[in-house]
Tab-separated table of C-alpha atoms in Angstrom:
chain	number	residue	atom	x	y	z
A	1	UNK	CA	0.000	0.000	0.000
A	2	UNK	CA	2.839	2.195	1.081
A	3	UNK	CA	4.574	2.342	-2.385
A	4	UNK	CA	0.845	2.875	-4.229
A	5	UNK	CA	0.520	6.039	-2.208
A	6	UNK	CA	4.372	7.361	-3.188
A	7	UNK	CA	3.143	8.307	-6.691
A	8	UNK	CA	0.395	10.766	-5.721
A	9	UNK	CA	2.189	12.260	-2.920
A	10	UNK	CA	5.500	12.461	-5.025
A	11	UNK	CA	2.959	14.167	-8.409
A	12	UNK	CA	1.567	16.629	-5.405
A	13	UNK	CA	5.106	17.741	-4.364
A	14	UNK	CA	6.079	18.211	-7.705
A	15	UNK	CA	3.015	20.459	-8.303
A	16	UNK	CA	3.656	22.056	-5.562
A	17	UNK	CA	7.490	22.869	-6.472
A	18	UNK	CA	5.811	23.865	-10.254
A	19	UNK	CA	3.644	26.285	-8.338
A	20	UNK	CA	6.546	27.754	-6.206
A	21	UNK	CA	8.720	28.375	-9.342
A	22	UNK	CA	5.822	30.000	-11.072
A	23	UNK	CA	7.308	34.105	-11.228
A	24	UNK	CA	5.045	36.778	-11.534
A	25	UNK	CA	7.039	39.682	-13.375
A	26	UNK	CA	5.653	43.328	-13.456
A	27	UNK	CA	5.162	45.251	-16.871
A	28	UNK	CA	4.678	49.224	-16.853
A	29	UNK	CA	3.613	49.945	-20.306
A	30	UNK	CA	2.130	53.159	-21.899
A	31	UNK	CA	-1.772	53.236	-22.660
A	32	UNK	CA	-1.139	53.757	-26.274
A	33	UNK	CA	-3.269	51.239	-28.154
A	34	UNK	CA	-0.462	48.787	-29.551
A	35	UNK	CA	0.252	48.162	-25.643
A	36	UNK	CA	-3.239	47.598	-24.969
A	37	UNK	CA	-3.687	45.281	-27.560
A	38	UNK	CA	-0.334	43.462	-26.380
A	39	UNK	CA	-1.931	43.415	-22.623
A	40	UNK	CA	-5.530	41.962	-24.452
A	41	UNK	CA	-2.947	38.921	-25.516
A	42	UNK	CA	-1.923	38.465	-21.404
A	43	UNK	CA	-3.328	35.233	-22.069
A	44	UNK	CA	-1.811	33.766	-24.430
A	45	UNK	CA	1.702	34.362	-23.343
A	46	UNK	CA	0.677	32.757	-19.780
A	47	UNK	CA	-1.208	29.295	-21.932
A	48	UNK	CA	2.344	29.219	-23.804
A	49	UNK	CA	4.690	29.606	-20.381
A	50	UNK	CA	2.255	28.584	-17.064
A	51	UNK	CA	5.701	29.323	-15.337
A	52	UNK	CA	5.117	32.779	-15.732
A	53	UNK	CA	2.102	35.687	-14.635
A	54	UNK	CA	1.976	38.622	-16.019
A	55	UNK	CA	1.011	42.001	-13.602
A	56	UNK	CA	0.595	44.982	-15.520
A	57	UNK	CA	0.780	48.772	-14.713
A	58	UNK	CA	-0.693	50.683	-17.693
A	59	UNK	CA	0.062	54.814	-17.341
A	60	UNK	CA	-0.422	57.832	-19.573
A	61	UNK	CA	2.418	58.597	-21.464
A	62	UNK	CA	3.966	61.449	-18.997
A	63	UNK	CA	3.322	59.795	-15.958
A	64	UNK	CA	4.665	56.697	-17.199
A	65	UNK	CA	8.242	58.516	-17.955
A	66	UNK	CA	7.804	60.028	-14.305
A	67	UNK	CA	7.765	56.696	-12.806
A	68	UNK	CA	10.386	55.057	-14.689
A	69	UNK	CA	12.965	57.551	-14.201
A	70	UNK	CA	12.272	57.651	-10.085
A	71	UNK	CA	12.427	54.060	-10.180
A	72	UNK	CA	15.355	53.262	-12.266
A	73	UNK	CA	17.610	56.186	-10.786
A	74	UNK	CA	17.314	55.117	-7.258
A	75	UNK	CA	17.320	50.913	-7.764
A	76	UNK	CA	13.603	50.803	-6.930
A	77	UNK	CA	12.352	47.739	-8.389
A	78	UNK	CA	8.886	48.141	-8.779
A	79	UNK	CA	9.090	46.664	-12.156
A	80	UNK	CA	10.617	43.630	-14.569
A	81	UNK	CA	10.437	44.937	-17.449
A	82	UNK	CA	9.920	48.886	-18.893
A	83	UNK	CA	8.268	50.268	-21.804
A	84	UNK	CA	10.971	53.212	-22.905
A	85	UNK	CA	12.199	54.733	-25.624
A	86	UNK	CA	15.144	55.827	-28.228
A	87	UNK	CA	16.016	58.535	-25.892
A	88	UNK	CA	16.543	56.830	-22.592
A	89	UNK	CA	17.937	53.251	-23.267
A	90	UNK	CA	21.642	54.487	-24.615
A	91	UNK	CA	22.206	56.493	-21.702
A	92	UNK	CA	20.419	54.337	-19.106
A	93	UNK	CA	22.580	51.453	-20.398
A	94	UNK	CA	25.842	53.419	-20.075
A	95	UNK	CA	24.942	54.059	-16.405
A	96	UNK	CA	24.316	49.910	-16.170
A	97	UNK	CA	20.744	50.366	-14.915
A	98	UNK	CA	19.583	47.772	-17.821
A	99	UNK	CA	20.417	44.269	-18.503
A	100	UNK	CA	22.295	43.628	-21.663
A	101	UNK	CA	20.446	41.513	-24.290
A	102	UNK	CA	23.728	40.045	-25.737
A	103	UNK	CA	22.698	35.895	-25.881
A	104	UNK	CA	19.187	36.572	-27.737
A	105	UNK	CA	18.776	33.101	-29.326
A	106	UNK	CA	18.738	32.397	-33.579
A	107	UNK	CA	15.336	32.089	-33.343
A	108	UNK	CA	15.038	35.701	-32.052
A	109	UNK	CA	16.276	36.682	-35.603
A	110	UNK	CA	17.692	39.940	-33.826
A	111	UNK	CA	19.236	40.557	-37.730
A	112	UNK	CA	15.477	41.325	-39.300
A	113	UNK	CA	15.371	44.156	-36.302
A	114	UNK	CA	15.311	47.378	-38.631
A	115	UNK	CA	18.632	48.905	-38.485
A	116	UNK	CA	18.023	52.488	-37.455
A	117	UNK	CA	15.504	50.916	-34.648
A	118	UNK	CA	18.231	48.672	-33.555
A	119	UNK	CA	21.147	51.171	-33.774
A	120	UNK	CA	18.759	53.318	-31.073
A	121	UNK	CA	18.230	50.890	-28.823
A	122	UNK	CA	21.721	49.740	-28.501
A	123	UNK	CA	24.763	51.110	-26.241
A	124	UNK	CA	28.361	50.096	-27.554
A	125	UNK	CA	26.903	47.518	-30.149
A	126	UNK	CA	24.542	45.965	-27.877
A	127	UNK	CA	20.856	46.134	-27.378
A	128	UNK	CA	19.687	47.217	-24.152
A	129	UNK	CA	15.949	47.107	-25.118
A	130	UNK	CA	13.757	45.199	-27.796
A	131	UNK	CA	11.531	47.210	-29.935
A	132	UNK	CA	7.495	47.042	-29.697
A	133	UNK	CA	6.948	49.171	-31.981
A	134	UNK	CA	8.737	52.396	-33.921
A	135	UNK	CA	7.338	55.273	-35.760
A	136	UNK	CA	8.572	58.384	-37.742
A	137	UNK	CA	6.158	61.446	-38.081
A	138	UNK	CA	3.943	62.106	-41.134
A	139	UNK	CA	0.695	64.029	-41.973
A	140	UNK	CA	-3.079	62.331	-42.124
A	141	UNK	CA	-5.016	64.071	-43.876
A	142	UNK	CA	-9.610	63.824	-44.871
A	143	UNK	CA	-9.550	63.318	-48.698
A	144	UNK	CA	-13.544	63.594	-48.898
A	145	UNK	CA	-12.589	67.104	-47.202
A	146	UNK	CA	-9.967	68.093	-49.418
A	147	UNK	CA	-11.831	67.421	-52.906
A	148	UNK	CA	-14.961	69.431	-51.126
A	149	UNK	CA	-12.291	72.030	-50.986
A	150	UNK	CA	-10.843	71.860	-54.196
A	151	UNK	CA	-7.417	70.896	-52.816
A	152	UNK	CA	-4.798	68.842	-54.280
A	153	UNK	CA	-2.466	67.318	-51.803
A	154	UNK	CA	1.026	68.526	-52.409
A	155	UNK	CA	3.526	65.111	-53.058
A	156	UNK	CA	5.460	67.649	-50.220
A	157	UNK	CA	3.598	69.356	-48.427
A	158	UNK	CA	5.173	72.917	-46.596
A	159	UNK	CA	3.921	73.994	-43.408
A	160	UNK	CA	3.048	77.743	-45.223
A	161	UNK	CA	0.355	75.187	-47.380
A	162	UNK	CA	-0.338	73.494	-44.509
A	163	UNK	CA	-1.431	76.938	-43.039
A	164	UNK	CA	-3.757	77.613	-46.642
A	165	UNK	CA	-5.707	74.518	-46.574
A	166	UNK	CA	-6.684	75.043	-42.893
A	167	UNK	CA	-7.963	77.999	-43.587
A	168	UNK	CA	-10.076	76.626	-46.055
A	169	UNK	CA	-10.739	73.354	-44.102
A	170	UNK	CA	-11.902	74.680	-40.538
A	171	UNK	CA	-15.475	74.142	-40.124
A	172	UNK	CA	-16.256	74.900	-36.628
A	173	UNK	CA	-19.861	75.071	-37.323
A	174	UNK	CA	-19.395	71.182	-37.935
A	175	UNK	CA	-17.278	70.056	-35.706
A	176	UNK	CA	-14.136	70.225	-37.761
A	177	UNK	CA	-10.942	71.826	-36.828
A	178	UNK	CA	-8.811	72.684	-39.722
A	179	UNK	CA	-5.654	70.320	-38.081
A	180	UNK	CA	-4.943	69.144	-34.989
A	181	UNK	CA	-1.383	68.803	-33.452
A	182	UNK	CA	-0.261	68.037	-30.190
A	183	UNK	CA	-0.515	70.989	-27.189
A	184	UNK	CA	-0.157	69.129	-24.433
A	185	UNK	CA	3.184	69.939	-22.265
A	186	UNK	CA	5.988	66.936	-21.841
A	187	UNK	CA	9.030	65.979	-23.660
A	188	UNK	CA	7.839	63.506	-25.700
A	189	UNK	CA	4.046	65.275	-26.224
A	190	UNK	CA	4.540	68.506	-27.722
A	191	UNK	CA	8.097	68.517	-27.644
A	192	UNK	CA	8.135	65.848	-29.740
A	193	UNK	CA	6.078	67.373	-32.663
A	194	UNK	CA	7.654	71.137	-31.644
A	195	UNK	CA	11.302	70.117	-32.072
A	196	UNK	CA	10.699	68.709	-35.988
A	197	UNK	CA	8.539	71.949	-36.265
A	198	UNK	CA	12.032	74.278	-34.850
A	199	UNK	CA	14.107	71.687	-37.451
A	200	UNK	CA	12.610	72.503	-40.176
A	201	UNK	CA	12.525	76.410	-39.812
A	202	UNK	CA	16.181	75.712	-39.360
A	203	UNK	CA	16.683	75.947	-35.416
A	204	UNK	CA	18.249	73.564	-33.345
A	205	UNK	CA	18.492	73.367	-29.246
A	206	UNK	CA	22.040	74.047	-29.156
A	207	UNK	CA	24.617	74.890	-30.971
A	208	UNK	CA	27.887	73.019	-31.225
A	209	UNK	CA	29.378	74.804	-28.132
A	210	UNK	CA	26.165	73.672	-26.335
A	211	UNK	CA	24.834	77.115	-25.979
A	212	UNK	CA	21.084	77.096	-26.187
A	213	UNK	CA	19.352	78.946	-29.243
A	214	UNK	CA	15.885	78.483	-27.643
A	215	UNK	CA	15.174	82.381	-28.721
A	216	UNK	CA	16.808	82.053	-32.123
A	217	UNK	CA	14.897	83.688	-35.010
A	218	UNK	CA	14.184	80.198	-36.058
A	219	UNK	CA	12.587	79.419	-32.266
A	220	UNK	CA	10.668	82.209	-32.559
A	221	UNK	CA	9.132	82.098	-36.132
A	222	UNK	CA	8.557	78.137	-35.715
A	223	UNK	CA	6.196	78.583	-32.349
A	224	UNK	CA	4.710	81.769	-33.776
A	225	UNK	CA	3.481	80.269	-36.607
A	226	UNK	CA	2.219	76.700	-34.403
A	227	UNK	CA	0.830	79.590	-31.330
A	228	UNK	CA	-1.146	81.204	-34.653
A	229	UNK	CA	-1.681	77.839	-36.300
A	230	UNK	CA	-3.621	76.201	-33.493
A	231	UNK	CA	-5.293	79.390	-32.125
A	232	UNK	CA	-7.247	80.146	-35.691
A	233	UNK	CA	-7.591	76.555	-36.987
A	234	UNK	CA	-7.508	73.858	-34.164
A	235	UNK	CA	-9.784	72.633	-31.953
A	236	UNK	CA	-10.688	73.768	-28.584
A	237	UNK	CA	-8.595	73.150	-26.028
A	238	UNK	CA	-5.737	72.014	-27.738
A	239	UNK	CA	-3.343	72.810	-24.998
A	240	UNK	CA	-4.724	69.207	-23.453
A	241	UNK	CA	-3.967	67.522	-26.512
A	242	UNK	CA	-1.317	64.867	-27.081
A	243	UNK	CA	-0.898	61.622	-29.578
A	244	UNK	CA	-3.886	59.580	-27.951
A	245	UNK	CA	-6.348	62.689	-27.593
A	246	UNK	CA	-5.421	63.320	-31.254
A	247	UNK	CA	-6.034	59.933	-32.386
A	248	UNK	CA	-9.334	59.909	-30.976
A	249	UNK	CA	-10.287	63.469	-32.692
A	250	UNK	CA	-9.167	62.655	-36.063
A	251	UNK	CA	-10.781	59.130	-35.602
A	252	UNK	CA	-13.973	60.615	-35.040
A	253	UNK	CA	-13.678	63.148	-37.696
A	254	UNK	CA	-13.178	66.143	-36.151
A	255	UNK	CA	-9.820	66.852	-37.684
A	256	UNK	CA	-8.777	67.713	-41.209
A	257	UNK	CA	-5.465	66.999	-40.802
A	258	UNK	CA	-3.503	65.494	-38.529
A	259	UNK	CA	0.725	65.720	-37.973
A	260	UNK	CA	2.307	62.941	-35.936
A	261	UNK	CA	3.035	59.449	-35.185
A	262	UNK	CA	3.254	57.160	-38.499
A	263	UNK	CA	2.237	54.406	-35.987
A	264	UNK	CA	-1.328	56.004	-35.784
A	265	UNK	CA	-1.776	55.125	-39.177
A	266	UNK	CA	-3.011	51.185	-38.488
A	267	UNK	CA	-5.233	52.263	-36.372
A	268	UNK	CA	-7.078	55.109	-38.843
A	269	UNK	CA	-6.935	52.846	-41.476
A	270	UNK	CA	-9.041	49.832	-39.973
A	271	UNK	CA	-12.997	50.844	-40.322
A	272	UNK	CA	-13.424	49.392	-36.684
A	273	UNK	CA	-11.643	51.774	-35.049
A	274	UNK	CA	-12.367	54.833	-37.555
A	275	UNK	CA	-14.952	56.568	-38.902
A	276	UNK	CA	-12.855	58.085	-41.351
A	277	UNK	CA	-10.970	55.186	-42.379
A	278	UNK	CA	-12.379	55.153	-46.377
A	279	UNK	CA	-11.372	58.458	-46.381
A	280	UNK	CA	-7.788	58.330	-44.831
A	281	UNK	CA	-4.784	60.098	-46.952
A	282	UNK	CA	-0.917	60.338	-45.835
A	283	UNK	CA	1.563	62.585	-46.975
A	284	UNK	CA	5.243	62.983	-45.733
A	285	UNK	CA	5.702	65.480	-42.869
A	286	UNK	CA	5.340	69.064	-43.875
A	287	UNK	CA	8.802	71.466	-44.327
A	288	UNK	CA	9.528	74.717	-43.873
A	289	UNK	CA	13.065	76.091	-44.534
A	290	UNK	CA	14.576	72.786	-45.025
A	291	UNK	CA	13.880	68.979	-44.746
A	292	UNK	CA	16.407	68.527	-42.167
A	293	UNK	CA	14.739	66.809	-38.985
A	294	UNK	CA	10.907	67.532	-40.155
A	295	UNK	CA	10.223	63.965	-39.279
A	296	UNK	CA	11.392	62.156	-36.216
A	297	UNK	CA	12.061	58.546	-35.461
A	298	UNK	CA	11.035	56.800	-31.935
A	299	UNK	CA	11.035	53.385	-30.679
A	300	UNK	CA	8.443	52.516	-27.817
A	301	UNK	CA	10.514	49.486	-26.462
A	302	UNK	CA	10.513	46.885	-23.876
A	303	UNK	CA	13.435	46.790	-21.320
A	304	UNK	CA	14.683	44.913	-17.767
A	305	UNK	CA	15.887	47.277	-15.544
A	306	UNK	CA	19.006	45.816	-13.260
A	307	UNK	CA	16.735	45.593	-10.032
A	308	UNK	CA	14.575	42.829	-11.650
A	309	UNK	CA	14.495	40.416	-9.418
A	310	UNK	CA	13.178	38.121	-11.973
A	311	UNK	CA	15.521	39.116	-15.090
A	312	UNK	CA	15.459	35.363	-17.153
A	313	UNK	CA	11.828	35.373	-16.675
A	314	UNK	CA	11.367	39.098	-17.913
A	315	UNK	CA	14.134	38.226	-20.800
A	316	UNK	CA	11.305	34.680	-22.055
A	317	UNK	CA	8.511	37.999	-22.062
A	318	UNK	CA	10.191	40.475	-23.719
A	319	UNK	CA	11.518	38.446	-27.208
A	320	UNK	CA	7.923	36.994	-27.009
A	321	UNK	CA	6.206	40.834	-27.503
A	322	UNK	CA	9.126	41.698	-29.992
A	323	UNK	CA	8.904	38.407	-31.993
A	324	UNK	CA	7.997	37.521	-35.064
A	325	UNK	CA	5.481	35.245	-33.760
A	326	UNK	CA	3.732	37.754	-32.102
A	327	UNK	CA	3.500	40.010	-35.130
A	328	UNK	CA	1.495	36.483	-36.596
A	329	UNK	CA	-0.021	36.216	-33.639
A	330	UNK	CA	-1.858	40.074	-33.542
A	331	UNK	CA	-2.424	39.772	-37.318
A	332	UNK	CA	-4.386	36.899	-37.149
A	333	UNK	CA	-6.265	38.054	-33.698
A	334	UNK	CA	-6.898	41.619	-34.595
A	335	UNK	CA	-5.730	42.269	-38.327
A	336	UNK	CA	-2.890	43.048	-39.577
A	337	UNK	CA	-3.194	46.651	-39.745
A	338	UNK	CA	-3.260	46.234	-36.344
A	339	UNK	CA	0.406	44.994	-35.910
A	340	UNK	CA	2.694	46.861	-34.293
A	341	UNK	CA	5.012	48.906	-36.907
A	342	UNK	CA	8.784	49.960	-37.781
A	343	UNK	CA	10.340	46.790	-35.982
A	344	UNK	CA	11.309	44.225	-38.266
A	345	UNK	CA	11.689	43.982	-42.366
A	346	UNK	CA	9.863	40.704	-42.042
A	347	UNK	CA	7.069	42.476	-41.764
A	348	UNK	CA	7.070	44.716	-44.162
A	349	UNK	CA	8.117	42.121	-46.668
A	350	UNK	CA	4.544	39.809	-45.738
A	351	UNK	CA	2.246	40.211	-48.519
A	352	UNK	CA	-0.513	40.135	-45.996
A	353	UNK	CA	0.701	43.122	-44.309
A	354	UNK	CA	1.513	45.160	-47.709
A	355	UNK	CA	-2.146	43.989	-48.920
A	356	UNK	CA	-3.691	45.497	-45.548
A	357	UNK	CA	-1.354	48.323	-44.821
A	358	UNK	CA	-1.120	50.738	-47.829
A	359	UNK	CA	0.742	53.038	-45.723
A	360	UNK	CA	3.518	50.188	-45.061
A	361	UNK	CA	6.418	51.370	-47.808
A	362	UNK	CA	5.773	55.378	-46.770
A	363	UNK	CA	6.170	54.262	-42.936
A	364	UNK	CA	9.264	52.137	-43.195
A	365	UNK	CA	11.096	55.005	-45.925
A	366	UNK	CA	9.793	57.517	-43.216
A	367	UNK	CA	11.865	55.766	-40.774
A	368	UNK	CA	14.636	55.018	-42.464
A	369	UNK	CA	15.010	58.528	-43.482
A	370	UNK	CA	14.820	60.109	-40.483
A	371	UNK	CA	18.676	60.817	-39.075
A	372	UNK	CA	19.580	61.580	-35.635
A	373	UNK	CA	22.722	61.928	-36.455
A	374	UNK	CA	22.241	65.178	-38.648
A	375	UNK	CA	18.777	66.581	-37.854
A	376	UNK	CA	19.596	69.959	-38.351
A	377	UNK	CA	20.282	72.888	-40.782
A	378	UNK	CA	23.138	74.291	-38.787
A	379	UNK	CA	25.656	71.254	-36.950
A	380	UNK	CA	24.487	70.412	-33.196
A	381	UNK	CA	26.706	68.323	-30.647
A	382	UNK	CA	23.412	66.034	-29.961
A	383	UNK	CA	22.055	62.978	-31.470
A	384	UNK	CA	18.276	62.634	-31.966
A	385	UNK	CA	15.854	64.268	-34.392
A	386	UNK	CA	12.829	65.377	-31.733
A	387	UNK	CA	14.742	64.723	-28.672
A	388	UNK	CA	18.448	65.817	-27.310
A	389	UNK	CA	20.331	62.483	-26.800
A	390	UNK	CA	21.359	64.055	-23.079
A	391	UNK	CA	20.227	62.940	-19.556
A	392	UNK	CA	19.046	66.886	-19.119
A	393	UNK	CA	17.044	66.858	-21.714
A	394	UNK	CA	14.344	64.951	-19.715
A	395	UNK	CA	13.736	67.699	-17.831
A	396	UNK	CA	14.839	70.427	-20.028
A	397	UNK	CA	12.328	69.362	-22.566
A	398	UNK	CA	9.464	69.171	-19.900
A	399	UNK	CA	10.166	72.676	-18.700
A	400	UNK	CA	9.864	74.380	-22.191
A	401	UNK	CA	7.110	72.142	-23.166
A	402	UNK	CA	5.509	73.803	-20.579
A	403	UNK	CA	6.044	77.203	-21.020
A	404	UNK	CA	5.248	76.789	-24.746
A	405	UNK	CA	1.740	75.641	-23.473
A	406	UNK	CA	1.836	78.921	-21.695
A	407	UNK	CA	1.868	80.613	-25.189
A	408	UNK	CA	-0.936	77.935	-27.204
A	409	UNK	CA	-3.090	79.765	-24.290
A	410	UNK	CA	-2.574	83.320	-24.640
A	411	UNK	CA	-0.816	83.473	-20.733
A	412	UNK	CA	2.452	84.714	-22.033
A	413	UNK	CA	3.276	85.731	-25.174
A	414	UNK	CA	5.832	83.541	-27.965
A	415	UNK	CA	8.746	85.797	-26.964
A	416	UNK	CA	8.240	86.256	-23.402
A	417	UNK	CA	7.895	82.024	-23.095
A	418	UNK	CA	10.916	81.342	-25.549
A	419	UNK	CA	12.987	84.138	-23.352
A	420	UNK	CA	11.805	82.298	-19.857
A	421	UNK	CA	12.717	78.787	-21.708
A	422	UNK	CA	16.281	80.291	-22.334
A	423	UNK	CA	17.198	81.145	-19.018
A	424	UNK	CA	15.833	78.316	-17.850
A	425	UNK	CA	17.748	75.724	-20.304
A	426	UNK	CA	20.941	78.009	-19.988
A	427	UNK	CA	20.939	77.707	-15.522
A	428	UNK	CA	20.767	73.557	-15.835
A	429	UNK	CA	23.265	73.697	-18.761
A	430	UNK	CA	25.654	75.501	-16.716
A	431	UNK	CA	24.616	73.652	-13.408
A	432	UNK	CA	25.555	70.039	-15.447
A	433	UNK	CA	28.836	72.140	-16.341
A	434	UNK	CA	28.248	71.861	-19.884
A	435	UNK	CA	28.512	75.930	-19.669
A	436	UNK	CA	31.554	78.195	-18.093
């Protein structure tokens, strides 16, 4: 009887060591909807690997950054694995606050990474993050609204056009702003769009002695003309706008055109999620003076911060939400205009995707094109096209994102905010001792 009973009580202490092993690993993502879809798919990562839960903390796109940085600067460990970006994985890695993803296996196929994506995610050859998804900047425009109009979109559009058709295109009466952008404050909301906007006027944030030029000419006629812009032809309350209120405007149809994210464009074009999706045109992002930095390039990626306590099983979750099994895996669940973008050339070579996504060659050019390496008219010390490649910048960018909000609402004026900015980005310059 004795060596019947082994069996079961041997299976149930096996079980029991199963269930002990079993990690729970905790994701902080961004609410954007290629994370939310990723987060709807919970379950089909934990059928695949029962060894593993997933515990998620979803945040708005600011609040998200604010929590990171906290976390990761003083060895928190609140989370496994990080959704950040182009801008912070270099220089987190070089201050060894992420774990190194240098023994990703073959069947990774780290090679079909896109290489400007990779290169941006990577600190002295190696990558320090895996990329969800990436995106350059380009324009969305109503085509039903535009031949009302008379209007023939420009192959390249400039921002003084751009200025023209909204004029003609504003239709408060119905609902319709003339084009949205983004007005909310943060260094990757308005900042983000602002910075290609100061590009392409031919500004930069500092010049190669890294003395800010935040109240250049070029400064000043770039957030003019946006301050102006918004205040005649968007919509109300634009100052609370960023990428997700945006979305859901143009979506909806209040928008006749639309400047940001290329990674928007999946979500416009699929006739469940948009009401304007039969009537959806894209055009490169507008220019003003010169091409030079009018569209950016960004990677929303997944990475393990150092005070993981559960780094191997964070490593199995990340290269399954970068794979190219997951791409299959959201194009057959939700379509694949619904995959997420800019990662991998695999994708863009899939006949399914090019037969769904339209947009799919303009997106991957856009990205390719973009340079942080030379995003400017004049030379600048920095790498990065809408950001500065420079642990300041964080807050730097936040600060005049802010007082550039200050000016969308009429509580300062252009010059007075782009003066306070100065002063402001000159005292942390100095204070970091990139200044005498």
């Amino acid at each position: 009887m004795q060596r019947h009973r082994l069996l079961p009580l041997a299976a149930v202490a096996a079980l029991g060591a199963t269930a002990a092993q079993a990690e729970t690993i905790t994701v902080a993502t961004v609410n954007n909807n290629d994370m939310v879809i990723m987060q709807g798919l919970t379950e089909a990562f934990e059928k695949s690997h029962p060894d593993i839960t997933l515990d998620w903390v979803v945040l708005e796109e600011n609040v998200l950054r604010q929590r990171m940085t906290t976390d990761i600067a003083t060895n928190g460990g609140q989370f496994d694995v990080m959704t950040i970006g182009s801008y912070e994985v270099p220089i987190w890695a070089e201050r060894g606050w992420l774990e190194p993803l240098d023994d990703l296996p073959e069947s990774y196929h780290a090679e079909d990474l896109l290489k400007p994506v990779r290169d941006g995610l990577s600190h002295d050859g190696t990558l320090h993050a895996l990329p969800f998804y990436a995106e350059s900047s380009m324009m969305y425009y109503r085509k039903d609204l535009f031949e009302q109009a008379g209007i023939e979109m420009s192959e390249q559009p400039t921002w003084s056009e751009v200025r023209e058709w909204a004029g003609k295109l504003h239709d408060p009466d119905n609902e319709v702003a003339g084009i949205c952008l983004r007005g909310k404050p943060g260094w990757g909301e308005n900042m983000a769009f602002v910075s290609t906007l100061v590009n392409t006027y031919g500004g930069r944030w500092f010049d190669m002695d890294w003395n800010p030029e935040i109240d250049s000419q070029a400064w000043q006629k770039a957030i003019s003309f946006y301050v102006d812009l918004l205040n005649d032809y968007g919509p109300s309350g634009a100052s609370s706008n960023g990428f997700n209120e945006n979305l859901a405007l143009f979506s909806r149809g209040n928008c006749a055109m639309w400047v940001d994210a290329t990674s928007a464009a999946g979500k416009l074009f699929n006739a469940d999620e948009s009401q304007v999706a039969d009537q959806l045109g894209f055009a490169p992002a507008p220019v003003a003076e010169t091409p030079k930095g009018s569209h950016w390039l960004w990677s929303w990626a997944l990475a393990i911060p150092s005070s993981s306590e559960s780094p191997e099983a964070a490593k199995t979750f990340i290269q399954w939400a970068t794979s190219q099994e997951y791409v299959e895996l959201v194009g057959e669940r939700e379509g694949w205009t619904s995959v997420p973008p800019g990662t991998r050339e695999s994708t863009y070579a899939d006949e399914r995707y090019q037969q769904a996504a339209p947009f799919a060659d303009f997106v991957v050019d856009a990205i390719r094109d973009a340079d942080p390496l030379d995003s400017t008219l004049e030379p600048n010390p920095y790498v990065g096209v809408q950001f500065v490649g420079i642990p300041e910048f964080q807050s730097i960018g936040t600060q005049v994102g802010q007082m550039i909000a200050s000016a969308l609402t009429g509580e300062t004026s252009v010059e007075q905010a782009l003066q306070a900015a100065q002063r402001a980005t000159e005292r942390t310059m100095q204070r970091s001792g990139y200044l005498d």
